[in-house]
Short mmCIF file of C-alpha atoms and ligand atoms in Angstrom, two decimals:
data_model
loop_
_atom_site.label_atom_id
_atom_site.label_comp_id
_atom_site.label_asym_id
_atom_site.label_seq_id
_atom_site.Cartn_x
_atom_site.Cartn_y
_atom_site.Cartn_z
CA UNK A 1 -9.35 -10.06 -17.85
CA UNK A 2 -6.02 -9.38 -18.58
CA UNK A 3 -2.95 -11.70 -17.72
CA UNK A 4 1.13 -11.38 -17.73
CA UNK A 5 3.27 -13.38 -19.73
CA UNK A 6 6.72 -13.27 -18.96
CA UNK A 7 10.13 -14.64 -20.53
CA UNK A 8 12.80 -15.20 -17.20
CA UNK A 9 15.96 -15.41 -16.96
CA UNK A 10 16.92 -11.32 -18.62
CA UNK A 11 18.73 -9.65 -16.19
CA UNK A 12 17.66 -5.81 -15.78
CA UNK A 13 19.60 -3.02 -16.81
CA UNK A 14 18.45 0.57 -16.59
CA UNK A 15 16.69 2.95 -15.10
CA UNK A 16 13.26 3.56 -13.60
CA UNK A 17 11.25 6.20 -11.72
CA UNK A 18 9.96 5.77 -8.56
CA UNK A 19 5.53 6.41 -8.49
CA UNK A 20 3.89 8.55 -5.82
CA UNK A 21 3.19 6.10 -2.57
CA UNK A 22 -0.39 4.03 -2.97
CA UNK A 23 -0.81 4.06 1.10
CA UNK A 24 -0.08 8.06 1.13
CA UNK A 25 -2.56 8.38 -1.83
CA UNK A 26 -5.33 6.18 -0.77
CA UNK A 27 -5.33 8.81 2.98
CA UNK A 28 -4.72 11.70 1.08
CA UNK A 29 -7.21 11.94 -1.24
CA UNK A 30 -10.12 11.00 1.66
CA UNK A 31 -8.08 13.68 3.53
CA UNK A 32 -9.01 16.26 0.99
CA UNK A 33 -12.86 16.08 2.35
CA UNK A 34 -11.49 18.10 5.59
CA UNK A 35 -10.18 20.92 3.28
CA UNK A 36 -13.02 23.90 3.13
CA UNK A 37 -11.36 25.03 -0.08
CA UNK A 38 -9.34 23.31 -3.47
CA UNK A 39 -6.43 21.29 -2.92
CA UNK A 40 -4.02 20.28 -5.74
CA UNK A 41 -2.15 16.99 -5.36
CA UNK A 42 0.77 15.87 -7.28
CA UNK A 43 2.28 13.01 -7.75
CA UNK A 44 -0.67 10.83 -7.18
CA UNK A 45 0.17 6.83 -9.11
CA UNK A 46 -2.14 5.90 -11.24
CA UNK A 47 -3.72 2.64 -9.98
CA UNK A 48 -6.92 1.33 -9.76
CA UNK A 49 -7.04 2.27 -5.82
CA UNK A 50 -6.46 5.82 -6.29
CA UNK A 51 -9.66 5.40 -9.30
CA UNK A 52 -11.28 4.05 -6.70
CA UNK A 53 -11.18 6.48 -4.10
CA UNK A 54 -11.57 9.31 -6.89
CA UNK A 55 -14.89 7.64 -7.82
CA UNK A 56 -15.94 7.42 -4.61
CA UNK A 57 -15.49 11.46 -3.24
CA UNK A 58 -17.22 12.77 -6.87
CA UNK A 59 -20.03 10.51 -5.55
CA UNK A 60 -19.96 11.98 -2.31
CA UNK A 61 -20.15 15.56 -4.76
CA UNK A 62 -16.60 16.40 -4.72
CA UNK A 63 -15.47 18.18 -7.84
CA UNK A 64 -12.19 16.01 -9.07
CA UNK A 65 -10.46 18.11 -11.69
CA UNK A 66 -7.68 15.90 -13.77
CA UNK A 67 -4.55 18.70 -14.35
CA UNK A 68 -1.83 15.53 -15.71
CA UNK A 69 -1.68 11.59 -15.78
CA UNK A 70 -0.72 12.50 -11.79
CA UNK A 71 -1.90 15.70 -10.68
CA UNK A 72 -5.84 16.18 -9.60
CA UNK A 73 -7.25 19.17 -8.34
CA UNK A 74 -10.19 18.05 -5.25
CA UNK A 75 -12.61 20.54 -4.14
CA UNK A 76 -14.73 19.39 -1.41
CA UNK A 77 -16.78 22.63 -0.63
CA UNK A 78 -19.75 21.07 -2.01
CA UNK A 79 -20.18 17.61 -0.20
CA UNK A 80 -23.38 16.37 -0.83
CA UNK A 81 -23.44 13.11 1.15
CA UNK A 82 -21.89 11.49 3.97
CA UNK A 83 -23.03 7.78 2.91
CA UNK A 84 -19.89 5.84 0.97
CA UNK A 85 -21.59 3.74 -1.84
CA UNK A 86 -21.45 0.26 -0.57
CA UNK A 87 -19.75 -1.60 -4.23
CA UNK A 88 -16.90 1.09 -4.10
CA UNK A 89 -16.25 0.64 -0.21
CA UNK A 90 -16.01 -2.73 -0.23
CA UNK A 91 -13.48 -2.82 -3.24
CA UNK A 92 -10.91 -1.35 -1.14
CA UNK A 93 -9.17 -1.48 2.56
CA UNK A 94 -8.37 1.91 2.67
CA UNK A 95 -12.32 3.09 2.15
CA UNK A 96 -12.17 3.19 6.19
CA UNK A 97 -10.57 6.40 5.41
CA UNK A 98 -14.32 7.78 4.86
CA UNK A 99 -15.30 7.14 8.07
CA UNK A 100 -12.81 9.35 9.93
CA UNK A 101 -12.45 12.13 7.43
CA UNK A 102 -16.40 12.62 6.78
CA UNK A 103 -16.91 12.45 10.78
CA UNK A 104 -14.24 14.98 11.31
CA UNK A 105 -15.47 16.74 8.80
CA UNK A 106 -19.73 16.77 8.93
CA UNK A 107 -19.70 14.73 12.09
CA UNK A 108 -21.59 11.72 10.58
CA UNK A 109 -20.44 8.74 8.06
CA UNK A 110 -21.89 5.56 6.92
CA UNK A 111 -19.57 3.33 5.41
CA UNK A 112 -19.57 -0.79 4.35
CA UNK A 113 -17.30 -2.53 6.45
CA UNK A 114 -13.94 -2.08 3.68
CA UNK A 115 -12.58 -4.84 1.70
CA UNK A 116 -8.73 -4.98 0.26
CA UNK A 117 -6.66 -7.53 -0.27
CA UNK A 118 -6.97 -11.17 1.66
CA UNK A 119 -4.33 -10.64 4.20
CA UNK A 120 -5.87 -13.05 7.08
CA UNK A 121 -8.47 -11.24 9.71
CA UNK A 122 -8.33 -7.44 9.35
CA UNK A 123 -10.23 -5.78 12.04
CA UNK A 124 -10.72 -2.22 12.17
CA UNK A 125 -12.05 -2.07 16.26
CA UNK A 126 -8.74 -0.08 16.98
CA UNK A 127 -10.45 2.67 14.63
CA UNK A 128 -13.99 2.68 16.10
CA UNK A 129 -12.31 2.92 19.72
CA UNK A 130 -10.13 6.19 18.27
CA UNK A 131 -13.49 7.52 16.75
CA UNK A 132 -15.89 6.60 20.37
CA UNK A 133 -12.64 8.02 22.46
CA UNK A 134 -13.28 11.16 19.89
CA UNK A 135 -16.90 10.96 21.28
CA UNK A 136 -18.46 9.34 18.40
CA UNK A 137 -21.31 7.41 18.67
CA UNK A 138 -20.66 3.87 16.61
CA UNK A 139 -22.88 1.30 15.14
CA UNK A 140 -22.44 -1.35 13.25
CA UNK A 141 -25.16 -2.87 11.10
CA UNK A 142 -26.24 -5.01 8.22
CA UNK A 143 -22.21 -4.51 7.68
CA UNK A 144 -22.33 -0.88 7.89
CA UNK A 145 -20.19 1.50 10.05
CA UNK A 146 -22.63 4.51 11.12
CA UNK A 147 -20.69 7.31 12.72
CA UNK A 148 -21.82 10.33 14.54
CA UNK A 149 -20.52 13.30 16.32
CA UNK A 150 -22.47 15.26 18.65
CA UNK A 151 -23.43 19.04 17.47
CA UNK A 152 -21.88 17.32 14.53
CA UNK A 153 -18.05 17.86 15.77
CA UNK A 154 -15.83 15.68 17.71
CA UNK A 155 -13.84 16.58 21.17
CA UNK A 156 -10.21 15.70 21.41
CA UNK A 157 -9.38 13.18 24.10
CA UNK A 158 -6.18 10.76 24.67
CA UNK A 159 -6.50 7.62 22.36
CA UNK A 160 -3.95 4.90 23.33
CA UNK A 161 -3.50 2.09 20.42
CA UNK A 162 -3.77 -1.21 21.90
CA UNK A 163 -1.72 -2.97 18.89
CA UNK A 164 0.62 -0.43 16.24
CA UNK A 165 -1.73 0.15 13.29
CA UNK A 166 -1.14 2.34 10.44
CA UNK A 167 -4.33 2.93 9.16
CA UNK A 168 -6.33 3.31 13.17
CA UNK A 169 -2.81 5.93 13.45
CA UNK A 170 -3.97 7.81 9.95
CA UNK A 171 -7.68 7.80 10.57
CA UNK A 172 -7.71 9.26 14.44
CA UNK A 173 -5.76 11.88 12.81
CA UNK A 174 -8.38 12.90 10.26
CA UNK A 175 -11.12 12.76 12.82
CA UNK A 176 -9.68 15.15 15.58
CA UNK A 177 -7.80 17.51 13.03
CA UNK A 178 -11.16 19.81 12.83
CA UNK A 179 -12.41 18.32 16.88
CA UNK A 180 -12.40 20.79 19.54
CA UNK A 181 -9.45 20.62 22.14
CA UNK A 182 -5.67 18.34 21.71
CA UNK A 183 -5.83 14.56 20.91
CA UNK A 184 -2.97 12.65 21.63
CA UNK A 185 -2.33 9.76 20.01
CA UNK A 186 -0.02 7.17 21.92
CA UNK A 187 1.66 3.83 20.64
CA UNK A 188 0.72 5.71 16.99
CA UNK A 189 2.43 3.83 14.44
CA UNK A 190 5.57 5.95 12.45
CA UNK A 191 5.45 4.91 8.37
CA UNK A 192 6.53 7.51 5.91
CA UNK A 193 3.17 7.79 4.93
CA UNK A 194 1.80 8.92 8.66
CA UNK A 195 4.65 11.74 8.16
CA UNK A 196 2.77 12.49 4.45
CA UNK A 197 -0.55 12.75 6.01
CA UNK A 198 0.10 15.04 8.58
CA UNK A 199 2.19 17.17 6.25
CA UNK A 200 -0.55 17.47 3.76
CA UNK A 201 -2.96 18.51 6.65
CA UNK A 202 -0.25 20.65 8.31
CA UNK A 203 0.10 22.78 5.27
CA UNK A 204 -3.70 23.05 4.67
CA UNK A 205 -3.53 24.84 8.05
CA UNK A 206 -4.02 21.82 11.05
CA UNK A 207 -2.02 21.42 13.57
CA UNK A 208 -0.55 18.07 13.98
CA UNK A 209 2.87 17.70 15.92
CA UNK A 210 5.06 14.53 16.39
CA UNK A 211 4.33 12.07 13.12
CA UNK A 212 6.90 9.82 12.62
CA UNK A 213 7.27 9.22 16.25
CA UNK A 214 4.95 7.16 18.50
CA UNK A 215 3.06 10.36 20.46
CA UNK A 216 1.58 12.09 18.18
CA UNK A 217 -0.67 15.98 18.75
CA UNK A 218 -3.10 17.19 17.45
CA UNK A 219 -4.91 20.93 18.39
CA UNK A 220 -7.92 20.67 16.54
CA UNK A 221 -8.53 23.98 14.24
CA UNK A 222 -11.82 25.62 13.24
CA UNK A 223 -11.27 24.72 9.64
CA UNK A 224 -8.44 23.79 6.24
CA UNK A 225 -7.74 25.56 3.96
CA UNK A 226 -6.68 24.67 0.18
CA UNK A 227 -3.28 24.42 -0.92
CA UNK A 228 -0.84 22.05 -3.50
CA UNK A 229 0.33 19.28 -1.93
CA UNK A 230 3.12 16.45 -3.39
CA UNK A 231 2.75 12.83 -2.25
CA UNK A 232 6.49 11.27 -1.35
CA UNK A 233 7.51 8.43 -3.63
CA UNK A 234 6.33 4.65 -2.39
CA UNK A 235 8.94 3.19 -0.34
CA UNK A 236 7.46 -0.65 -1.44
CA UNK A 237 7.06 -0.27 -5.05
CA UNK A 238 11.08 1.10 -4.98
CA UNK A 239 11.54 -2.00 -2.74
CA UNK A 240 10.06 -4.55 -5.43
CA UNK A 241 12.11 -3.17 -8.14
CA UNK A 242 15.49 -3.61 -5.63
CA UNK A 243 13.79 -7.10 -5.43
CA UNK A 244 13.84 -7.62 -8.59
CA UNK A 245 17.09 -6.48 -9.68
CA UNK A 246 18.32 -8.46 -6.58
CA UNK A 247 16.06 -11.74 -8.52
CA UNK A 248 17.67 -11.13 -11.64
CA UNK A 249 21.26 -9.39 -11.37
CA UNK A 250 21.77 -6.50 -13.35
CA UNK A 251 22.40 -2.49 -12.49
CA UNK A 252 19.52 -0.44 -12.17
CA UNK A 253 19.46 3.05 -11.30
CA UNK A 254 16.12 3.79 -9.19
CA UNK A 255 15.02 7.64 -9.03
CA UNK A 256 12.64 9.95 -7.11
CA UNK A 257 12.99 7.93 -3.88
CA UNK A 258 14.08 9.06 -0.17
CA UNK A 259 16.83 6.95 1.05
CA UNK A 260 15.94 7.17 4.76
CA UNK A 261 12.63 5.19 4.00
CA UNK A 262 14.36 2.62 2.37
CA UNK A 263 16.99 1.96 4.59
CA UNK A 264 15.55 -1.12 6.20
CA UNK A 265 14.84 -2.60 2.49
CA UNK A 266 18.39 -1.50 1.67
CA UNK A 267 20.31 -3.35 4.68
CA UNK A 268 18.87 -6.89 3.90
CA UNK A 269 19.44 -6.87 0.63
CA UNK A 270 22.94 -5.94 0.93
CA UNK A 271 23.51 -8.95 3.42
CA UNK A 272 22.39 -11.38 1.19
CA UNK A 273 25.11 -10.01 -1.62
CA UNK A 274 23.24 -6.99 -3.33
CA UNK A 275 25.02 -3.98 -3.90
CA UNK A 276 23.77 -0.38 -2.63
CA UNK A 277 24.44 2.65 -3.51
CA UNK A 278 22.74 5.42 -2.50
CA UNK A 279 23.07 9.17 -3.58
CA UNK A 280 20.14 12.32 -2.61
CA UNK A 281 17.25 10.56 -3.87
CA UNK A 282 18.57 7.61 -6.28
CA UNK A 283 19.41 4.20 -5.29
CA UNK A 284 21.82 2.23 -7.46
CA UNK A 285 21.39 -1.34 -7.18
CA UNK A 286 23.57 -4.16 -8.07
CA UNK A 287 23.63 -7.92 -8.68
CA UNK A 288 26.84 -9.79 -9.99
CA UNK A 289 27.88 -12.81 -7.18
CA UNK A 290 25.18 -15.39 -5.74
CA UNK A 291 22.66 -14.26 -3.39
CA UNK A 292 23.25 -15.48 0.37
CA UNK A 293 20.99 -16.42 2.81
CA UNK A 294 19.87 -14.60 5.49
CA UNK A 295 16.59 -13.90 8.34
CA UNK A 296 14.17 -11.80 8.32
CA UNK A 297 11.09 -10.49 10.55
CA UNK A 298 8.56 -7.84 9.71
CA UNK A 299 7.64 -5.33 11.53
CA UNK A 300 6.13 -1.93 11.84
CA UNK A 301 7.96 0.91 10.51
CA UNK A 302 11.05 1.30 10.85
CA UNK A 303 11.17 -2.48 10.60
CA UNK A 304 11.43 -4.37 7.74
CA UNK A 305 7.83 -3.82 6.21
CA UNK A 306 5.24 -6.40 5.44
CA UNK A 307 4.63 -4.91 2.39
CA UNK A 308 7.82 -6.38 1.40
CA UNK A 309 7.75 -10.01 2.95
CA UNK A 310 6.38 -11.85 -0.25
CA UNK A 311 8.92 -9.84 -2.48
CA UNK A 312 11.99 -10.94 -0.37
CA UNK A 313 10.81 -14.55 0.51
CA UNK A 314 11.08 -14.40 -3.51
CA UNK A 315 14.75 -13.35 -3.73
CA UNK A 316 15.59 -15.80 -0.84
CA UNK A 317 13.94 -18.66 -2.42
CA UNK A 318 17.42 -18.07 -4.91
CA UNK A 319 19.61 -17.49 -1.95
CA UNK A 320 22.70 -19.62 -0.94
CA UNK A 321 21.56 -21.58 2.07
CA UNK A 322 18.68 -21.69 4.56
CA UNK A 323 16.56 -18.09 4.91
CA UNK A 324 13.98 -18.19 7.92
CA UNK A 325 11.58 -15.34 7.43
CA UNK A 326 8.83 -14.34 10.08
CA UNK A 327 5.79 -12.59 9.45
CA UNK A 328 5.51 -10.26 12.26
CA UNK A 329 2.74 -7.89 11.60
CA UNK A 330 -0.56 -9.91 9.41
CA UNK A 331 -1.44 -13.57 10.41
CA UNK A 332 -1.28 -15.16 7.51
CA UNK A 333 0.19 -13.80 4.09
CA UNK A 334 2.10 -16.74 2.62
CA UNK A 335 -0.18 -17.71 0.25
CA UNK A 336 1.85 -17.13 -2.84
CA UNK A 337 4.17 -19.76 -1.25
CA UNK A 338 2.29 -22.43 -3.48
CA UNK A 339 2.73 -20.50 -6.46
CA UNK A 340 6.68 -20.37 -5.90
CA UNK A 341 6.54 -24.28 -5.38
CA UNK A 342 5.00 -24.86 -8.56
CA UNK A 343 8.16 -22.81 -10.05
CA UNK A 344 10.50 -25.27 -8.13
CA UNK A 345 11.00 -23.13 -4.81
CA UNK A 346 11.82 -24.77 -1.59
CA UNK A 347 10.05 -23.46 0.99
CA UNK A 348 7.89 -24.80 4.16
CA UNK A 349 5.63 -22.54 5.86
CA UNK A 350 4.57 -23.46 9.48
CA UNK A 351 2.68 -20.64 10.94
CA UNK A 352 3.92 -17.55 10.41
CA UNK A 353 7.44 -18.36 9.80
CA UNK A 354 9.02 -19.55 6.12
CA UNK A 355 11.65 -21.62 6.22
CA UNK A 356 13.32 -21.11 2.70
CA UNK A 357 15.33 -23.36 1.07
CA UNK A 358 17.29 -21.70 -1.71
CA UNK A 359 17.72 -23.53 -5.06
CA UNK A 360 19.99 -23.22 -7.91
CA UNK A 361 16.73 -21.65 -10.46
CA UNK A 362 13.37 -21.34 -10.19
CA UNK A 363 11.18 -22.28 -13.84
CA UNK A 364 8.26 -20.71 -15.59
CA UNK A 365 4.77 -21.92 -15.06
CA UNK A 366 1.02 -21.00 -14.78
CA UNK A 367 0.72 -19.03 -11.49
CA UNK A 368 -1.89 -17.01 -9.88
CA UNK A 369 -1.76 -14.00 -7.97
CA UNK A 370 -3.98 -13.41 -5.06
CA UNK A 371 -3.08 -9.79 -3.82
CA UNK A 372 -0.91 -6.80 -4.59
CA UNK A 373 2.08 -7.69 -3.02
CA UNK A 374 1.60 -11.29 -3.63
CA UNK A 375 1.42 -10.74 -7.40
CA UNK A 376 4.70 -8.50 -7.01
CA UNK A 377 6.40 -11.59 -5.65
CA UNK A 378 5.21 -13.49 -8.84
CA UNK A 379 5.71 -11.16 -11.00
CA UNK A 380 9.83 -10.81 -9.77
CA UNK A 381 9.59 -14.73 -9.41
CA UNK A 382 9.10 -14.80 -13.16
CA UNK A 383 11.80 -12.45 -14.09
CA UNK A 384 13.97 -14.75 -12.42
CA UNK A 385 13.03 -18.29 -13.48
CA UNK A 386 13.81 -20.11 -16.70
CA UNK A 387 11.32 -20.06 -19.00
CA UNK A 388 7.32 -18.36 -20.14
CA UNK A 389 5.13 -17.92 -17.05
CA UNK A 390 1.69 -17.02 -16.97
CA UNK A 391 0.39 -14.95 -14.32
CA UNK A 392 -3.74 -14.44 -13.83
CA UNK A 393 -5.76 -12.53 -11.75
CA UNK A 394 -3.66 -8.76 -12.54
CA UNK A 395 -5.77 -6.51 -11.62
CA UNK A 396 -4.20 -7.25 -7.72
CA UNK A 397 -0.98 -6.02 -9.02
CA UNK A 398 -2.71 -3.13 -10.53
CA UNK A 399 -4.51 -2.14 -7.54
CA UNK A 400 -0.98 -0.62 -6.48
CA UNK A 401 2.15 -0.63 -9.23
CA UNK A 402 2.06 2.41 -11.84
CA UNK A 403 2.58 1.57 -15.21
CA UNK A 404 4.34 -1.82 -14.05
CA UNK A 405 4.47 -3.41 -17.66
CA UNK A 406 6.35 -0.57 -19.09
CA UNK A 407 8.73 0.07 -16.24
CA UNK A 408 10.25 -3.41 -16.97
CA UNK A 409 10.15 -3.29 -20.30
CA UNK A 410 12.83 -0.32 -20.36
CA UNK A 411 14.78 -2.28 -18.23
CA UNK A 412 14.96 -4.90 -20.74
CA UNK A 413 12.66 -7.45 -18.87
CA UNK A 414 10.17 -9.47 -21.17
CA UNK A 415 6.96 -8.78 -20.19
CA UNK A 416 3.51 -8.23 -21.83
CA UNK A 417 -0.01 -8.31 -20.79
CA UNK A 418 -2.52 -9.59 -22.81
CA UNK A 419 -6.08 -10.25 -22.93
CA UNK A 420 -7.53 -13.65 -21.60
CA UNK A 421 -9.29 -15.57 -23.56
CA UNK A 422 -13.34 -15.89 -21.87
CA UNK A 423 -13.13 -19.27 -20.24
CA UNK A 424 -15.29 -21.15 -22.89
CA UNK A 425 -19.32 -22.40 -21.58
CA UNK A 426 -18.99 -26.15 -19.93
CA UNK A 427 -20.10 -28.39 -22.61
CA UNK A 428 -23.96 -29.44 -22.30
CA UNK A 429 -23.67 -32.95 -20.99
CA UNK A 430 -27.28 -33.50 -20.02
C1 EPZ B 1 -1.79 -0.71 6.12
O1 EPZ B 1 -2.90 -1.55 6.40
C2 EPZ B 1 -1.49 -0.88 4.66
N1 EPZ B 1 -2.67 -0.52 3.89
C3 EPZ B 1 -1.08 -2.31 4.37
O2 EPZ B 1 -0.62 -2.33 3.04
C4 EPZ B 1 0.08 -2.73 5.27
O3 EPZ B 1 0.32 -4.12 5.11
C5 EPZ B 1 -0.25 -2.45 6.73
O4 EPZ B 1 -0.64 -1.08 6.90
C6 EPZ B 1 0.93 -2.70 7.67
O5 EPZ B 1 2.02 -1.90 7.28
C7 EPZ B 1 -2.94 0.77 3.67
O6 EPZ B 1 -2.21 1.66 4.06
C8 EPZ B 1 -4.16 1.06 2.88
P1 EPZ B 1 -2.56 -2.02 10.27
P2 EPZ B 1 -3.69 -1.38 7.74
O7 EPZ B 1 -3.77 -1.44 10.86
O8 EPZ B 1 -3.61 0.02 8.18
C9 EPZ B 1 -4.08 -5.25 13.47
C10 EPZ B 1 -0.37 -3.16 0.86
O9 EPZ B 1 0.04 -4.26 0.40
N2 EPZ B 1 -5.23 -4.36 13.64
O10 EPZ B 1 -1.25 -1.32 10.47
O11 EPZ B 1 -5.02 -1.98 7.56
C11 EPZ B 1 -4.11 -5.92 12.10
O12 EPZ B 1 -4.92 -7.07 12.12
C12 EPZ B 1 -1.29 -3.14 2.05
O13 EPZ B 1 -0.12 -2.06 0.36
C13 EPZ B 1 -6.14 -4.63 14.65
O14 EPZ B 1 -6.01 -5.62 15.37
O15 EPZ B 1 -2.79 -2.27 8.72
C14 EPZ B 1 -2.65 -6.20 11.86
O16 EPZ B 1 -2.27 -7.40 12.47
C15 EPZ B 1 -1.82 -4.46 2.42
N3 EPZ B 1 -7.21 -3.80 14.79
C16 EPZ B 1 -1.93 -5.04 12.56
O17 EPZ B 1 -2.90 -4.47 13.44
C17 EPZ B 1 -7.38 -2.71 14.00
O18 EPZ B 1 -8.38 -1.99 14.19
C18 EPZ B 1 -1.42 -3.93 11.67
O19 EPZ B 1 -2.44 -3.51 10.77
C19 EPZ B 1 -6.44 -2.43 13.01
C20 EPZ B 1 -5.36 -3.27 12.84
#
């Protein structure tokens, strides 16, 4: 197990590139299983998700070729199986992506029930109801999703999505690219990475009109074929490292992004005091004065994202003044809050809304994180305090940040994982 020990209080100076998106990956690659030929995608991070998913086609008999750190070559002409091992499912959310790219594909999937990060209750009934609307027969047992066309191909229908959800929006998609006849997806929800999806399919040769917007169509095709493909750069991870400059102060140039996604990132952190500025795909960020106080809500795209919440709540918790700060999209996902208290943050959580204190500094202490974007906070949290923290439980962090260590070492930040020590056998009292 590896762990993150961090000397505060440096501001950042620098520059740093901006990683292919993790949530554009993590569809993209199960995407590939619709192509009937070899597609080669670029920019892909390298986290331990996209491993994941990569482990989990060659198992299916996908032929992964590795052309750079970030570019693979997939060829799924030679799909062996349409059952998901259940250990590799379950260590990620975005495994549900099997279920609607296999059925769309070979018209039958069996897939664990996914796992992912602890975010409160995660149902995935808005996907099964795309998949039966799709005229998919669905059962669930022993914690398996079974999945089954008839004549092994779906039949496109209207699907209208009770609640906004990116990855029921993504996965309807993948099952009625190849169905026969238009789906139509209403109350489909808009995130950059809907847009990559569709453009990755679109230029393998499907037909998918309207992402980005709430209605989206899709004429179903007879079949993909390959093509190269470049994932767009990940709006959150550019959003932590605004976060953390923001944390901090310093001047960091941030490259390879696209401005438009990061607008709502951009316009909170310039009320509270952070300067902006943006050029064709670099973001120059800024911290000199105090950071002020100010509310936020998430919400689906273009909303201020969720993704961001526990990286913002950070910055606030250093804010002039009283921040309130509303979850809007997950039930729960303040439980890093504890971890900022033990630093010295102010902050009382009833519900789903923070109310955040801000207080002069925050100081360095053992801390644990207990997902991605919940380690992020830390991670910023302990650029910013006085002090050597300690962060465990990493590999959260490294389910979705590229090369994170090194990043903010070149900015100047003081930062180095090392190995933990086993914890040491409980002495034999008996
Ligand atoms: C995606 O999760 C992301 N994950 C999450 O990012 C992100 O927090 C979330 O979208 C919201 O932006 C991936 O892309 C792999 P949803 P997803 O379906 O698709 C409810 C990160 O940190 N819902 O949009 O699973 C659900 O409970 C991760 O990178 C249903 O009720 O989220 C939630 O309240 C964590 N039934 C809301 O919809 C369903 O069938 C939105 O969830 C599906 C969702």
């Amino acid at each position: 197990m590896q762990k993150y020990v961090i000397h505060g209080g440096h501001p950042l100076f620098g520059e740093i590139e901006i990683s292919g998106a993790k949530n554009a990956a993590v569809a993209i690659i199960p995407a590939a299983l619709l192509v009937d030929g070899c597609c080669r995608i670029e920019n892909i991070p390298q986290i331990s998700d996209v491993t994941v998913v990569m482990e989990i086609l060659q198992e299916l008999g996908a032929d992964v070729r590795t052309i750079n750190k970030n570019t693979f070559e997939i060829d799924c002409r030679h799909i062996r199986s349409c059952r998901v091992p259940d250990e590799l499912a379950r260590r990620m959310r975005a495994s549900y992506y099997l279920i609607g790219a296999l059925l769309g594909r070979f018209g039958e999937a069996q897939v664990s029930m996914p796992g992912g990060c602890d975010l409160g209750v995660r149902p995935i009934d808005l996907h099964l109801k795309s998949f039966k609307a799709l005229g998919a027969d669905i059962d669930l047992q022993g914690g398996f999703v079974y999945a089954q066309a008839p004549q092994k191909r779906l039949t496109g229908a209207t699907i209208y999505m009770d609640q906004v959800s990116v990855g029921a929006t993504i996965n309807a998609i993948l099952a009625s690219v190849l169905a026969n006849g238009l789906t139509v997806i209403e109350n489909a929800a808009k995130e950059p990475h809907i847009v990559d999806v569709a453009n990755f399919l679109n230029s393998m040769g499907a037909n998918i009109m309207g992402a980005g917007t709430d209605v989206i169509k899709i004429h179903g095709v007879e079949s993909l074929h390959g093509g190269t493909y470049s994932i767009i750069p990940d709006q959150i991870e550019a959003g932590t490292y605004m976060a953390a400059v923001a944390a901090t102060g310093g001047s960091v140039l941030i490259r390879n992004i696209i401005p438009k996604h990061m607008d709502c990132i951009t316009a909170k952190l310039v009320e509270m005091g952070v300067e902006v500025e943006e050029n064709e795909d670099t973001l120059l960020v800024r911290r000199t004065g105090k950071l002020q106080k100010t509310n936020i809500k998430t919400l689906p795209y273009p909303g201020f994202p969720t993704d961001m919440q526990p990286q913002i709540t950070t910055v606030l918790s250093l804010a002039e003044g009283t921040s309130l700060v509303t979850e809007g999209v997950w039930g729960s996902r303040y439980r890093y809050v504890d971890e900022l208290k033990r630093m010295g943050a102010n902050i009382q959580v009833d519900d789903k809304t923070a109310v955040v204190e801000g207080v002069d500094h925050l100081t360095g202490a053992p801390i644990q994180a207990y997902d991605l974007r919940a380690g992020a906070a830390l991670v910023i949290a302990a650029l910013a305090a006085h002090g050597q923290s300690e962060i465990t439980q990493v590999q959260y962090i490294e389910r979705g940040y590229e090369d994170i260590i090194s990043k903010l070492r070149a900015l100047g930040a003081d930062i180095r994982s090392v190995e933990e020590p086993e914890e040491a056998p409980a002495a034999n009292v008996g």
